Every structure is written in C-alpha cells, then in structure tokens.
XYZ file of C-alpha atoms in Angstrom:
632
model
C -1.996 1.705 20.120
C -4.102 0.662 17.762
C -5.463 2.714 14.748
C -8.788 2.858 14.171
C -10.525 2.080 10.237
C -12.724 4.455 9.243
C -16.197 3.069 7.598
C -16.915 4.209 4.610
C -20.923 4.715 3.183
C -21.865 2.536 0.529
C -22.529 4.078 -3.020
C -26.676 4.586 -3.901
C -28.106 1.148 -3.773
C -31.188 -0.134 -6.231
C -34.140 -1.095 -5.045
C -36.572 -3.322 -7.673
C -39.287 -2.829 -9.587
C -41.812 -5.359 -9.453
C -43.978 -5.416 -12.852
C -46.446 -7.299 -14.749
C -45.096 -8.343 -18.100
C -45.353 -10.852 -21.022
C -43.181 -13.606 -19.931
C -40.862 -12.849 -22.882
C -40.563 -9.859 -21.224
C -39.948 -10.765 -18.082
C -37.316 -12.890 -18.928
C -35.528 -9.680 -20.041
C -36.192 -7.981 -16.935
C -34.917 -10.653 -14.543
C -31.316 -10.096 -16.616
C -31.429 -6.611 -15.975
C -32.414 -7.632 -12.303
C -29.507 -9.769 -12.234
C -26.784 -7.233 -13.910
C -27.982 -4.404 -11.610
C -27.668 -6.399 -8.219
C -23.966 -7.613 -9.943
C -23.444 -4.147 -10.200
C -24.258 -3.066 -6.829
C -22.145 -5.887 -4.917
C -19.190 -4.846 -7.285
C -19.793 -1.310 -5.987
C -19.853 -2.326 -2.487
C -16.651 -4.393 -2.755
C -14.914 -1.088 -4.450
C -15.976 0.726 -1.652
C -14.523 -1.449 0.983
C -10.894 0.358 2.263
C -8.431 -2.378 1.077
C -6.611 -4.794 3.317
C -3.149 -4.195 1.928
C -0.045 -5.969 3.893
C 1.352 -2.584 4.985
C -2.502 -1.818 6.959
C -2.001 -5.121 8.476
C 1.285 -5.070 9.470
C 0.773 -1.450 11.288
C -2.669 -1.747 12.755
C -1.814 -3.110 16.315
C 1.816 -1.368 16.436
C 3.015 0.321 19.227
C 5.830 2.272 20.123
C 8.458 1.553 22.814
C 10.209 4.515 23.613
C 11.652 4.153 26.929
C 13.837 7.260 27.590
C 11.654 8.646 29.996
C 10.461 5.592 31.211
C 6.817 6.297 29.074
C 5.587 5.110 25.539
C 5.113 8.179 23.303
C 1.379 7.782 22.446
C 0.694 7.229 18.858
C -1.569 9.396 16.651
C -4.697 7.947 16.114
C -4.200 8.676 12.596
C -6.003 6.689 9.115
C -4.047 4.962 6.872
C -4.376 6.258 3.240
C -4.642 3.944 0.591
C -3.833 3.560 -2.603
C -7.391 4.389 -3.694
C -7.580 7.264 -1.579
C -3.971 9.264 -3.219
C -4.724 12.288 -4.766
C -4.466 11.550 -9.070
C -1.685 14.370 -8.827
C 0.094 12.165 -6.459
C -0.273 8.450 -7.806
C 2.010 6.524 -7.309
C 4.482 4.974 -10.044
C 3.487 1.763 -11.117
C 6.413 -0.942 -11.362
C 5.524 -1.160 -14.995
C 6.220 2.566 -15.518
C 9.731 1.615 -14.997
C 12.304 4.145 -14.213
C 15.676 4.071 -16.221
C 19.117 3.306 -14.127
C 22.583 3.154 -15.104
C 24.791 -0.140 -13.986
C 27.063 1.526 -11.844
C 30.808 1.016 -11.306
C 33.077 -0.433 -8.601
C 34.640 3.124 -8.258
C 31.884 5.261 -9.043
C 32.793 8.218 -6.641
C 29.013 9.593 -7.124
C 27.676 6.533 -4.849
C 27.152 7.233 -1.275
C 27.933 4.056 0.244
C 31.658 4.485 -1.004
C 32.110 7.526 1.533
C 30.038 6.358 4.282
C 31.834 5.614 8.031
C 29.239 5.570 10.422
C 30.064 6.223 13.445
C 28.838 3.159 15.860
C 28.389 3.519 19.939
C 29.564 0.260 21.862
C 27.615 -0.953 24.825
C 26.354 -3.944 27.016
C 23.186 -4.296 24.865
C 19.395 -3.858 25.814
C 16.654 -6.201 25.479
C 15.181 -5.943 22.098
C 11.063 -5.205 21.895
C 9.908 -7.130 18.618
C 6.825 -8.062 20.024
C 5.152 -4.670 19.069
C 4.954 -5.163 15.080
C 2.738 -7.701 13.897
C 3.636 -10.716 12.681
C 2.899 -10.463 8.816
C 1.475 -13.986 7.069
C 4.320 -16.682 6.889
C 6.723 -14.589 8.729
C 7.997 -16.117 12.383
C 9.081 -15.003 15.794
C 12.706 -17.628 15.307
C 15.802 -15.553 15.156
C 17.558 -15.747 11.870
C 21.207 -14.918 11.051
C 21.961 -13.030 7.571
C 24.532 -10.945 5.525
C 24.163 -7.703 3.354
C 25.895 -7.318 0.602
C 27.066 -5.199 -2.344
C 29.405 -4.476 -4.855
C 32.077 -3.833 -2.035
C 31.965 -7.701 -1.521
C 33.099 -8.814 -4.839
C 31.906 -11.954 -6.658
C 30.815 -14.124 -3.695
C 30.802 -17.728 -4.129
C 26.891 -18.396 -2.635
C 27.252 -21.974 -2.454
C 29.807 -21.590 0.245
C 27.700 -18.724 1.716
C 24.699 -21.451 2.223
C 27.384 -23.743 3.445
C 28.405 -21.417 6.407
C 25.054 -21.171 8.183
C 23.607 -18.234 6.588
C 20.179 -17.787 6.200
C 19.281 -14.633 4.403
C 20.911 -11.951 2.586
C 19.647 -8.707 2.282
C 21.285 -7.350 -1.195
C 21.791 -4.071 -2.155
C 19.895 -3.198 -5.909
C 21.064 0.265 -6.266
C 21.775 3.508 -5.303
C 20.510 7.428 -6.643
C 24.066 9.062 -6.797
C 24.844 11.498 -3.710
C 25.540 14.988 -6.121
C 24.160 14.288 -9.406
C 21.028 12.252 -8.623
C 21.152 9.500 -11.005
C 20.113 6.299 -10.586
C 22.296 3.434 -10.458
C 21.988 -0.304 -10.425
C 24.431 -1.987 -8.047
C 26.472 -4.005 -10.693
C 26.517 -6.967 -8.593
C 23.073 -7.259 -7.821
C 21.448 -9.547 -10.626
C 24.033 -11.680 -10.188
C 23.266 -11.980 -5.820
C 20.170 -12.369 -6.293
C 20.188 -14.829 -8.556
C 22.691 -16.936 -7.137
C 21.611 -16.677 -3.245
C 18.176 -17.474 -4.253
C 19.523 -20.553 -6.095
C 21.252 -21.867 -2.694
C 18.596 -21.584 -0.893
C 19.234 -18.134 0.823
C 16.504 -16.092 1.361
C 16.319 -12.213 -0.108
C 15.522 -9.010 0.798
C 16.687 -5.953 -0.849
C 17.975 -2.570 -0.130
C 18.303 1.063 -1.970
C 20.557 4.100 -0.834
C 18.823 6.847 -1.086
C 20.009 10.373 -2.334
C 16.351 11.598 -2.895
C 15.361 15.311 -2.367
C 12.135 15.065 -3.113
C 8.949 13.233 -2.357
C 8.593 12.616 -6.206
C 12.301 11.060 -6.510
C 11.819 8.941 -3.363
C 9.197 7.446 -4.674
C 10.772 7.154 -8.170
C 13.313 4.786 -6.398
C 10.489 2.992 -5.143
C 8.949 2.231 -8.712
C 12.777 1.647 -10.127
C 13.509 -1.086 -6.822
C 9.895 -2.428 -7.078
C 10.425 -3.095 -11.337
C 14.198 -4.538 -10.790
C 13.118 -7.018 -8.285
C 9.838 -8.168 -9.412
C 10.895 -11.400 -11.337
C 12.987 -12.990 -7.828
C 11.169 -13.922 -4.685
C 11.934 -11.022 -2.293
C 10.912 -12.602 0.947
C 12.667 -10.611 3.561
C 12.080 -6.742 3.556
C 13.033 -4.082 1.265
C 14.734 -1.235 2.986
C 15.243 2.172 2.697
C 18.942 3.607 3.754
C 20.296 7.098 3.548
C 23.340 7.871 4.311
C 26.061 10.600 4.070
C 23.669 13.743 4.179
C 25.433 15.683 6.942
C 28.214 16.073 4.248
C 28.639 19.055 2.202
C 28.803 17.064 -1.202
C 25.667 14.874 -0.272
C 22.614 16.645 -2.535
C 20.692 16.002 1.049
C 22.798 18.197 2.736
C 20.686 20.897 3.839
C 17.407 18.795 4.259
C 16.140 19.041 7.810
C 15.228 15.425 10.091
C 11.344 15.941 8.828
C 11.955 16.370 5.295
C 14.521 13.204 4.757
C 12.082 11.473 7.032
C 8.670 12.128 5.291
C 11.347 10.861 2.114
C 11.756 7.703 3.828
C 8.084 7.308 4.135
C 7.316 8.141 0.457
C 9.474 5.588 -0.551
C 8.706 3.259 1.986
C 4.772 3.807 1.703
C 5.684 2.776 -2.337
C 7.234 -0.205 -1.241
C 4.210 -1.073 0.506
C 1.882 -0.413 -2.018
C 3.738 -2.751 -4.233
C 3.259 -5.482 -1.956
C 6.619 -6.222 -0.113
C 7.773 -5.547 3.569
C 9.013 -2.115 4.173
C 11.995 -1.685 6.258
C 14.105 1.646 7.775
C 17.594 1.247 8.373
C 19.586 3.717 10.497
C 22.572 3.714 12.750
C 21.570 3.964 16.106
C 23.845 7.483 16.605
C 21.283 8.371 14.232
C 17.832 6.999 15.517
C 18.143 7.812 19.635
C 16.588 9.972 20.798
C 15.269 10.711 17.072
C 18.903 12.646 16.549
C 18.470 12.413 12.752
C 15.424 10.865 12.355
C 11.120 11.087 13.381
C 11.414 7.705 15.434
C 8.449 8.139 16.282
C 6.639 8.174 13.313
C 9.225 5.917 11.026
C 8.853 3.436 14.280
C 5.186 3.451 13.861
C 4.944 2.208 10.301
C 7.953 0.205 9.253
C 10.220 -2.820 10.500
C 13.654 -0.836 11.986
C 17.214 -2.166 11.563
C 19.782 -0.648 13.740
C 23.290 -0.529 13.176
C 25.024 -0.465 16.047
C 29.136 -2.692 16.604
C 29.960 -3.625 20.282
C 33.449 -4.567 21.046
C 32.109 -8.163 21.429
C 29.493 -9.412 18.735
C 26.259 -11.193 19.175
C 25.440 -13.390 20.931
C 27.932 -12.566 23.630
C 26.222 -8.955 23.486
C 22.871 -10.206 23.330
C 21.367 -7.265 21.763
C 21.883 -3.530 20.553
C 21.443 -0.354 23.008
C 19.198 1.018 20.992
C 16.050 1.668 23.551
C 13.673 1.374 20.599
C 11.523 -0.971 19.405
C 13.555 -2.663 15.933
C 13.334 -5.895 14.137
C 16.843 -6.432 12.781
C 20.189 -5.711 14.486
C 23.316 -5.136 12.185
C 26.332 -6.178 14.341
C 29.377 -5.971 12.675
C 31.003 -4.709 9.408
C 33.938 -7.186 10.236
C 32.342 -10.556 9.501
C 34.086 -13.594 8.135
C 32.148 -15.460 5.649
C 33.250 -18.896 3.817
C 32.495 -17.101 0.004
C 33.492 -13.936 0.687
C 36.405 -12.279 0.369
C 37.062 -9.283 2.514
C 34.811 -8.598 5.412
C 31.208 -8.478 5.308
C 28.066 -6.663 7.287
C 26.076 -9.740 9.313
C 23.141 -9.377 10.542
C 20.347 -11.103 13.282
C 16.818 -10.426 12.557
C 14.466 -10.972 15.403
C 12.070 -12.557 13.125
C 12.022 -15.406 9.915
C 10.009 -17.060 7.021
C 9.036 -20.690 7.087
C 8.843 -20.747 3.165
C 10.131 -18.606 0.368
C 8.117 -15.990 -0.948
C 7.105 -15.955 -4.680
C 8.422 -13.456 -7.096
C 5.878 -10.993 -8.089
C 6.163 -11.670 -11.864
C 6.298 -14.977 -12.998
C 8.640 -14.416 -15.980
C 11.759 -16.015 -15.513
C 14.568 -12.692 -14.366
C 17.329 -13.083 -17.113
C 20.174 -15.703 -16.631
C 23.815 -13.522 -15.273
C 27.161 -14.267 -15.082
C 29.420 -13.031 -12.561
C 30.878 -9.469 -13.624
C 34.215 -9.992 -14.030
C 35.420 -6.645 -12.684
C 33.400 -6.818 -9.502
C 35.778 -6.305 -6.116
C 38.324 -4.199 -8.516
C 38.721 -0.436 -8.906
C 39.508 0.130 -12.484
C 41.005 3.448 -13.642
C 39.476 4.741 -16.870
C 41.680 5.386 -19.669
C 41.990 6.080 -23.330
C 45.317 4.913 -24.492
C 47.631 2.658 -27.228
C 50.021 -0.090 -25.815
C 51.736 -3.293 -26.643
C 53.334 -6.055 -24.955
C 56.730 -5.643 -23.998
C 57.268 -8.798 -24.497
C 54.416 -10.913 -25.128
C 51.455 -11.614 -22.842
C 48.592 -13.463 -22.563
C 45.064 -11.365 -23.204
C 42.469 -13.803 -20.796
C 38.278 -13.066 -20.653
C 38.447 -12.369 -17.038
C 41.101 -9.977 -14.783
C 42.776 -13.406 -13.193
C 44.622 -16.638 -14.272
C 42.373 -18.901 -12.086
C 39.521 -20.501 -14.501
C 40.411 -17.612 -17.122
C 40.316 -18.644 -20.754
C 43.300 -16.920 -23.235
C 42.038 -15.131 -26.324
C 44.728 -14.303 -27.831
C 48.686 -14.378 -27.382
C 49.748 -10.489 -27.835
C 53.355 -9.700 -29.016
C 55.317 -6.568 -28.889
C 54.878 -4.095 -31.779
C 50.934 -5.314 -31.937
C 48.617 -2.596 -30.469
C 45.408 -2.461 -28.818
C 43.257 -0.077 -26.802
C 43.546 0.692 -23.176
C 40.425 1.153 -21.260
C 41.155 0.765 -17.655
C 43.843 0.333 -14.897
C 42.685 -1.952 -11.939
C 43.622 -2.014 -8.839
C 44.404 -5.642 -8.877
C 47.334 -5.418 -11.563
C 45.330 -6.016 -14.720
C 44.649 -3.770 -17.134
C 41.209 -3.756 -19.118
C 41.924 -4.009 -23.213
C 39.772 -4.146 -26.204
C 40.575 -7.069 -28.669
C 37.910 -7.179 -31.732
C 35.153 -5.720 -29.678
C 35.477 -7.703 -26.999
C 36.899 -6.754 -23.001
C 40.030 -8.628 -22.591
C 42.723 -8.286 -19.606
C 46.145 -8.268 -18.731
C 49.067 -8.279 -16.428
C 49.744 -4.122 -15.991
C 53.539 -4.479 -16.095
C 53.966 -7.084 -19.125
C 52.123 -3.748 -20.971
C 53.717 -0.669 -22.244
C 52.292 2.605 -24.063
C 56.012 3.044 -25.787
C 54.967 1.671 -28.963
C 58.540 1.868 -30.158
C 59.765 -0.490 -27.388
C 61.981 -3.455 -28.766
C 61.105 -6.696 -26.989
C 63.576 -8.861 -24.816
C 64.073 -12.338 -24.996
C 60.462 -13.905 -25.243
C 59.073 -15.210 -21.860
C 56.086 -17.200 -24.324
C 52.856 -15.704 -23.081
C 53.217 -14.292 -19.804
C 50.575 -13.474 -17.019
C 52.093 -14.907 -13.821
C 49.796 -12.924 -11.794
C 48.859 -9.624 -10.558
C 51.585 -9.267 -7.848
C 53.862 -10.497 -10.233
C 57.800 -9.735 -9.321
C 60.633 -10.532 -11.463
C 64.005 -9.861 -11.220
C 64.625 -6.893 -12.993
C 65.698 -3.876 -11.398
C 66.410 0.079 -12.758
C 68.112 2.915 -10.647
C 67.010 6.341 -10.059
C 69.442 8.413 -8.729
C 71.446 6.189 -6.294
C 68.360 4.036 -5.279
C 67.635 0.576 -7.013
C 64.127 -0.181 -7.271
C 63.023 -3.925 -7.747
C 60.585 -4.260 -10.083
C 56.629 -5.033 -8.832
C 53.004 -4.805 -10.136
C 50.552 -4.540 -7.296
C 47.484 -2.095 -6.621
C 48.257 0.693 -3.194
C 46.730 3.321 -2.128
C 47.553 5.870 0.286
C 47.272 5.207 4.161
C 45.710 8.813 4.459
C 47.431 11.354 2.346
C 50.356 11.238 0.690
C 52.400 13.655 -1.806
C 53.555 12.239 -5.399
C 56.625 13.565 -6.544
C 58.478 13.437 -10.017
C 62.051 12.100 -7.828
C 62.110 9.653 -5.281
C 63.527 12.872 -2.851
C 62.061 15.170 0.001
C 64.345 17.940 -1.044
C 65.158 17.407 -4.940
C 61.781 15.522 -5.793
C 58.993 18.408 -6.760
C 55.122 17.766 -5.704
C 53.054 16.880 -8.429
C 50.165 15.702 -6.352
C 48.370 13.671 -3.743
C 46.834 10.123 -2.862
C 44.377 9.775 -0.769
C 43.046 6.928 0.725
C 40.508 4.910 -0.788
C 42.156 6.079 -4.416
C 44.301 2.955 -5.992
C 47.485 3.322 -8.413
C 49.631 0.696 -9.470
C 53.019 0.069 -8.052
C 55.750 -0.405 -10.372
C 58.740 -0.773 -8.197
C 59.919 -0.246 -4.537
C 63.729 0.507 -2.994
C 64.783 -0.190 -0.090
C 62.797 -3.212 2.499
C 59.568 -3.559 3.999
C 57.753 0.240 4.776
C 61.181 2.444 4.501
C 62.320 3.847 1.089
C 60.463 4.852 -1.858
C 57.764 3.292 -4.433
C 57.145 4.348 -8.036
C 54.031 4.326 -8.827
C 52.363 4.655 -12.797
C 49.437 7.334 -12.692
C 47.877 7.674 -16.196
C 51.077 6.533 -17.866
C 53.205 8.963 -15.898
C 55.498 7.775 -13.517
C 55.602 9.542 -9.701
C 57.288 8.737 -6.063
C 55.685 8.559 -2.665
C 57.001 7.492 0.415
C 56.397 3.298 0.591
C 55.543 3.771 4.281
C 52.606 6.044 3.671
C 50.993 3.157 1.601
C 49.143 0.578 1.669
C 48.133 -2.514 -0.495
C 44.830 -3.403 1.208
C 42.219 -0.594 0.022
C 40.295 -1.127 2.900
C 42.959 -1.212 5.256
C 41.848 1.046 8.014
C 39.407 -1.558 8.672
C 41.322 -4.524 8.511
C 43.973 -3.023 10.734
C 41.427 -1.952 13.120
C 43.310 -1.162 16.695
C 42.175 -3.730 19.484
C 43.129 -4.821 22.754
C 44.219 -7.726 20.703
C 46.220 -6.314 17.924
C 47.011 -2.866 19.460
C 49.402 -1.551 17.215
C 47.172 -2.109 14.412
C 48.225 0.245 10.993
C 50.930 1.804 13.425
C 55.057 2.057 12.829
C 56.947 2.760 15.608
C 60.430 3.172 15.096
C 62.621 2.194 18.606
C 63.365 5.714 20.446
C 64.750 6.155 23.833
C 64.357 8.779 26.398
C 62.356 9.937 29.672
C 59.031 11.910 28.898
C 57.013 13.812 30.875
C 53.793 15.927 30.397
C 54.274 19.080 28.169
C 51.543 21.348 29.601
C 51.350 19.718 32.585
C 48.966 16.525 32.066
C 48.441 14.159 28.929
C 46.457 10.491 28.926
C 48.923 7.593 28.775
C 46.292 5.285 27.212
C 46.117 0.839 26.889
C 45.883 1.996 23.323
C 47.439 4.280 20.564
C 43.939 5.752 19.755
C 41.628 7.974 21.521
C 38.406 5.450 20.640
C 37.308 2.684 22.223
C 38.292 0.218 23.499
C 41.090 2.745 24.450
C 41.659 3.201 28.376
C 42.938 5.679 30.381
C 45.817 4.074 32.681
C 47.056 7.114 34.210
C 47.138 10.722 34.271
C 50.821 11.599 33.955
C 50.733 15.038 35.469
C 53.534 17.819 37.294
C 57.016 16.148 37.457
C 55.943 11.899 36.854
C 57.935 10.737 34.184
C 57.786 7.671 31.581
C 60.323 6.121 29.436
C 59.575 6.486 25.753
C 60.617 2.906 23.640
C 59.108 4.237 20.039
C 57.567 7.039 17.856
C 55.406 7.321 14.962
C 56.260 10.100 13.152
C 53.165 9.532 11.302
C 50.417 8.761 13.600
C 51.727 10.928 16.090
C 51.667 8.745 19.095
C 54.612 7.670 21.425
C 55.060 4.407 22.670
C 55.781 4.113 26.933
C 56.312 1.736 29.241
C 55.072 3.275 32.878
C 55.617 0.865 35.693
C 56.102 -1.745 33.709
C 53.258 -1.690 31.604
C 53.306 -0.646 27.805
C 50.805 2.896 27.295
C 50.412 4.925 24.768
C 50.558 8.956 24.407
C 50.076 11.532 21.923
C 53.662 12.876 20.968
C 52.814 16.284 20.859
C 51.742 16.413 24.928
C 54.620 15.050 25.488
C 58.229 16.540 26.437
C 61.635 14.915 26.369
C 63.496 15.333 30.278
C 66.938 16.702 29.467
C-alpha cells in the first residue's frame, strides 16, 4: 500500500511594496526586491519534505504475507526525515566518526565466530520481488554473489571475478557480543579494495551486538565513515545474530526492541545515502518468530538464509512465504580464490553500472594481512632455534621473503602460536614467522647437526621420534582441535595420565607428535609451552570440520568411526528408528521401526558418536546405541 506525503505550509511569504523614489533609490530597492524574493524561494525549497532514496524506495511497498492466504495491511504511516528528527536524536554524521578496533581472527568477543543457524530445507516457494521499488540504476536480472569475512582468509579476487561472480557483499565489522566494542573486520580494507579492483561489485554488512537505539545507530555512523571512500553499490545490511544465547549482551531484549534496533541502524544507513538491507534466517523471520516482519518487510530489502539439500537453481527459490530480495543458499560453496567454503548468494535484483564512492578521496592502498585464515595464540615468551631456522615476513614459504637466518642460542620474542604451525616473532620491531617445531623456549638447548635454515613447512614431519612410557611418538607440527570435547592429560594414559584440562572444538593447539596410526593412539600436543595428551581420535586437523564432514546421503559416514562389531540387536525399550543415516537431521530417513522381538545384525560402533551401524534386510541403517540391546 502506498504511503501517503504529507504537505507541508509554506513559511510567511512577502508581498512588495510599490514606491515612488529617486531612481538612485530605486535602484537600491529593486536589490532588496531581488534578495527578498531569493529568500523566499530558498524558504520554500527548505520547506519541501526531501526526496531521499530510502522515501523512494518504500513509497509503493507492499507486503506479501501469505500465511493466511491475506496481505497484512500496512500502516498508513509518514516517513520522518532527517529534517524532521528531534535535535536530541540527530543522527551521527559519517564525519563524527566512531572509533573501532581491527579485530582478530580468534577474537572470541565476535558473534559471528559462535553463530550456527539453524536452516529449514524445503522444495522452495516463488519469490515476490516485485513489491519493492526498483531504486535508480538498480535492475530486475538475477545476479549471483558471495559474502565474505575474515573466516575466508586472504582470497585471491582475480580468480573470484574469474569464476562467474558478480558481487560480494563484505563484512566491515562487528560490535563484540559481551563487551560491546567495536571492531573492524581485519580483512575488510583489503576485500573491498581488491573485489572492487576486479570488477566485483560491493555491498557491505555489520553484526550487530547493539542494545540500544543510540549504539545501533553508532554502528551506522562507524559503517557509513569506513566505507565512504569505495563505491558501495549493492546494499548495506544489518545482521544480528547469537542473541538467544546467554553470553550475547542482547540476550534478554524482546523481538520489538532488537527490531526497532535494526531500524535505527538501518534508517542511518538510509540517511547516509546507501541501500538498506535486513538479513535474517528464515527460522527466524516466519511467521515473525524473532523478528516484526511486518514492519522490517515494509522498509528495507530482506535477505533470507535458508540451505536446501539441493542448491539453487535446482531449488528454485527459498520457503520463506515473504516478500525478500536476496536468497543466501549455502554456507558450503566452492569458489576458485577461496579457500575453505564460502556463503553464495542470488539476489533477485542487479546494477547496470557501479556506484560511486561517496567521498572522492582515494581509501588508503592495503596489503593482504598476513595472518588472515589463522588462529594465532597470544603469548609472551623467549625462544631460540633448535637448530637454525629461517624467520620469513609472512606465516608461509610460498612468495615469503627471509629476514633473517636465526641460530640456536640467539633469542627473540614470542608473540603468538598459529594454528597453521608458525609461530609469530618479533625481530627489530618488526612481525616475523616461523616453523613452531624448529623453535624452542629451552634457551639452554644445544643444537644438532645444522639442517642450514630450515622452514619446510607447517606440517612439517621429520624423522625423529621420543618415547613416553612404552609408546613412540613420531614427531609432527600441525594445528588440531578437538572434534567436540576432549580431556588433556599430563601422560598419554586413561588410568595413569591425570586431567589437566579440556579442548573444545573450534579452539586450535599445535600437535607435536602422534603414536600409534591413523585416529587410534595418542597425540602430544604443546599448550602455552606445556606439553599435554589427548586421545588422536577425538581430534581433528580441519577447524571447521563439522562442516566439511557434513553427513549426506552421499558421504554418510561423514566425521564418524566405526570400529567392525558383530552381533544381533534388537530394540531396548521396545522400539528405536533404524535410520538411512547416522544422524537424527535431515536428510536422515526413517527405514523402519524395529519394534517387539525384530532383530538386526550390528557390523560397527562408535563409541563416540554413539550410533550403531546395521544392516536390516540387506540394507545398511543406522541406530542410536543406547536403544539398542545385544540378543544373547
């Protein structure tokens, strides 16, 4: 429906005086004339409402709520303007620009970090667009993009541009989720910088931790400031995340508050001249579950999140019943540039030429941050080669440069562990790296036979081996992290080894050495320069690998170990699910009911998982171990 503009009376005009005077006079007179009349047309422009893009864009919108088979009627409702703010309430100008701190790659204050979304599959919907109007230069064509942050590393754009894609939509910053302080996204200069350069069109996005109207639109000023020297020509959105936890700041905000916080941040955004846009999963936005659809709908460009079993286009669109602009498909895409996996993106709409960047002064010339896509682990420590190893500007031996040749018995200072192998060093005021295990903090340590500068590489193996107790660990250097949870101990034993603490998943350590093959045995592990034991088969050496080893009908024993078991099963209480899959989610099916006195015939367990691998007439199924009894 659309909203009506309210008319506005014109300020006290001037009528003019018509006297007789000397011509010298009257010359004097018709300048006044001519001031005054200036005056008043200057006073009728300032009392026009302004045309600004968001008015424009939201004038003819309409909602498309089709749950109950009728549109929700809209509020006939005035935009307020700039003009029309209360002075209490002004807005922040970009030039009043808020401070941020460059965040980290493991920063465990930003939101983003602990978000997992839950996502609803389905057979897709037809997608309303047609309701927002079409802003100037923008088009109805179907584009295909990426979004990206931190989480994706240094990403080579050139191969990005190469791949088909045709917009990014790059994360700036973030406020974090318990403290409230504002972070840049350390990779974000250098995105936007570069994607611009090959031709890939922007947009931006912040996650929000706000709490108040104030701080939301604080963000808006900082986002606004950061990106006003490149041309932003898809939207800027708003996404929140994380607030139904009991560490998120946001936690005991109500759907109206966080919402009116999207609007006073999204409301800035418009004022400072770029596209607005709300992003949500679509868990969150049905049936306004977490969110005022109805009024965030009625303002702002949506994007839904929503990851069907089978991508676009073979699901031609998201579930979600209302109207939205941009439909975020998977967080498993594969892009030439990229390493790891990668949100993509179709927008139902596209831009036949770049925009231009708000301020003309050329935005500072970056380099890629060499830490990007690697968790480092601060420390404060002295160590020395144990041999001697090269020190190179960046953590890897591909297009590094050597600074300096260290030898044992020289020191320097330890700054951070990465999860990649390399250690972060200081060498005359400058950040150097280096191979974690050609390192040692015993400054006493004699060196060996001189290798002459090594840094083989951050999985480096050699052929040294030490024994603890009667196991023989072959030395390694390689980043793992837990698989969920896992207990350290101070000796590779369940019953002599004492608990000294936990991994979780998510948190990376370096291996130093593993006994035994593959998943069974033991790995030592360095922790702050102490050396602990977990159980190699509760770890993992991709940090992100509960979403790389995703269960599928595909690869259905994704992330699993089962060990070969014999036996007949049956139901302990009477019924369990013997499933196509070893997880209770989709695309998990239920094959059969195994119920009374039917029987299966186990063929592996993991301990671990706790789920029992069957074969039932013939067919391999899946059950969970503990509904399960062995027939005697």
């Amino acid at each position: 429906m659309a909203k009506r503009r309210r008319k506005r009376g014109r300020r006290g005009g001037f009528e003019p005086l018509f006297v007789i005077v000397p011509a010298a006079a009257a010359i004097i007179v018709i300048i006044v004339l001519v001031v005054l009349i200036l005056k008043k047309d200057s006073d009728v422009a300032a009392d026009a409402e302004p045309e600004t893009a968001v008015q424009q864009e939201t004038e003819d919108m309409t909602l498309s709520e089709e749950a109950d088979g009728e549109a929700e009627p809209v509020e006939e409702t005035e935009p307020e303007t700039a003009a029309e703010t209360d002075p209490d309430e002004e807005l922040l100008t970009a030039e009043q620009n808020v401070a941020a701190e460059v965040g980290s790659m493991d920063d465990s204050e930003d939101p983003q970090a602990s978000t997992k979304t839950t996502q609803e599959g389905g057979s897709g919907a037809a997608v309303d667009v047609s309701a927002v109007q079409v802003p100037e230069g923008e088009t109805t064509r179907a584009t295909i993009g990426i979004d990206v942050s931190k989480y994706q590393g240094t990403i080579d754009w050139a191969a990005v541009k190469n791949a088909g894609v045709e917009f990014a939509i790059i994360r700036v910053g973030y406020r974090a989720k318990t403290t409230g302080v504002l972070y840049e996204d350390p990779a974000a200069r250098y995105n936007l910088q570069e994607a611009t350069k090959n031709g890939i069109k922007v947009g931006a996005y912040f996650f929000s931790s706000a709490i108040t109207q104030e701080e939301a639109k604080e963000e808006a000023a900082w986002v606004a400031s950061f990106i006003a020297k490149y041309k932003i020509t898809y939207p800027v959105a708003y996404n929140c995340e994380d607030f139904l936890s009991s560490d998120s700041r946001q936690y005991q905000l109500t759907k109206q508050e966080r919402t009116n916080l999207a609007c006073a941040f999204l409301d800035s955004i418009a004022a400072y001249g770029y596209n607005p846009m709300f992003y949500a999963s679509r868990n969150e936005m049905e049936g306004s579950a977490q969110w005022d659809m109805a009024t965030l709908t009625g303002k702002y460009k949506i994007w839904v999140s929503q990851y069907p079993d089978k991508p676009y286009p073979e699901t031609p669109a998201s579930s979600y019943s209302g109207t939205h602009s941009m439909w975020q498909y998977t967080s498993q895409g594969q892009v030439s540039g990229i390493k790891g996996k990668v949100d993509v993106n179709v927008a139902y709409f596209g831009y036949d030429q770049e925009a231009e960047a708000k301020d003309s002064t050329p935005a500072q010339v970056v380099e890629a941050n060499p830490e990007i896509g690697i968790n480092f682990t601060e420390v404060d420590e002295q160590v020395t080669a144990k041999d001697e190893t090269n020190l190179r500007n960046i953590p890897t031996t591909e297009g590094s440069t050597v600074v300096y040749l260290l030898k044992n018995g020289e020191t320097l200072q330890r700054t951070g562990i990465g999860s990649n192998g390399w250690d972060r060093l200081i060498y005359n005021g400058q950040k150097v790296y280096a191979v974690h295990s050609l390192l040692t903090t015993d400054l006493t340590a004699k060196p060996a036979e001189s290798a002459g500068g090594q840094d083989a590489g951050a999985a480096q193996t050699d052929s040294s081996v030490t024994k603890v107790g009667n196991l023989t660990f072959q030395t390694v250097s390689e980043a793992v992290t837990a698989r969920d949870k896992v207990n350290l101990r101070d000796f590779p034993s369940t019953e002599t080894g004492n608990i000294v603490g936990t991994l979780s998943y998510g948190e990376a350590v370096v291996r130093t050495g593993i006994s035994g093959s593959g998943d069974t045995g033991w790995s030592r592990l360095e922790i702050n320069g102490q050396v602990v034991y977990a159980s190699s088969r509760l770890l993992a050496t991709s940090m992100d690998y509960k979403e790389q080893e995703k269960i599928t009908n595909e690869n259905p024993e994704a992330g699993m170990h089962f060990v070969a078991v014999t036996g007949t099963v049956m139901a302990k209480d009477g019924q369990t699910n013997l499933r196509t899959l070893p997880t209770t989610n989709e695309p998990s099916q239920v094959v059969v009911t195994l119920t009374g006195d039917m029987t299966a015939q186990r063929i592996g367990i993991d301990k671990d998982k706790g789920w029992t691998k069957l074969s039932y007439n013939g067919q391999t199924v899946y059950a969970v171990t503990n509904y399960l009894t062995v027939v005697e």
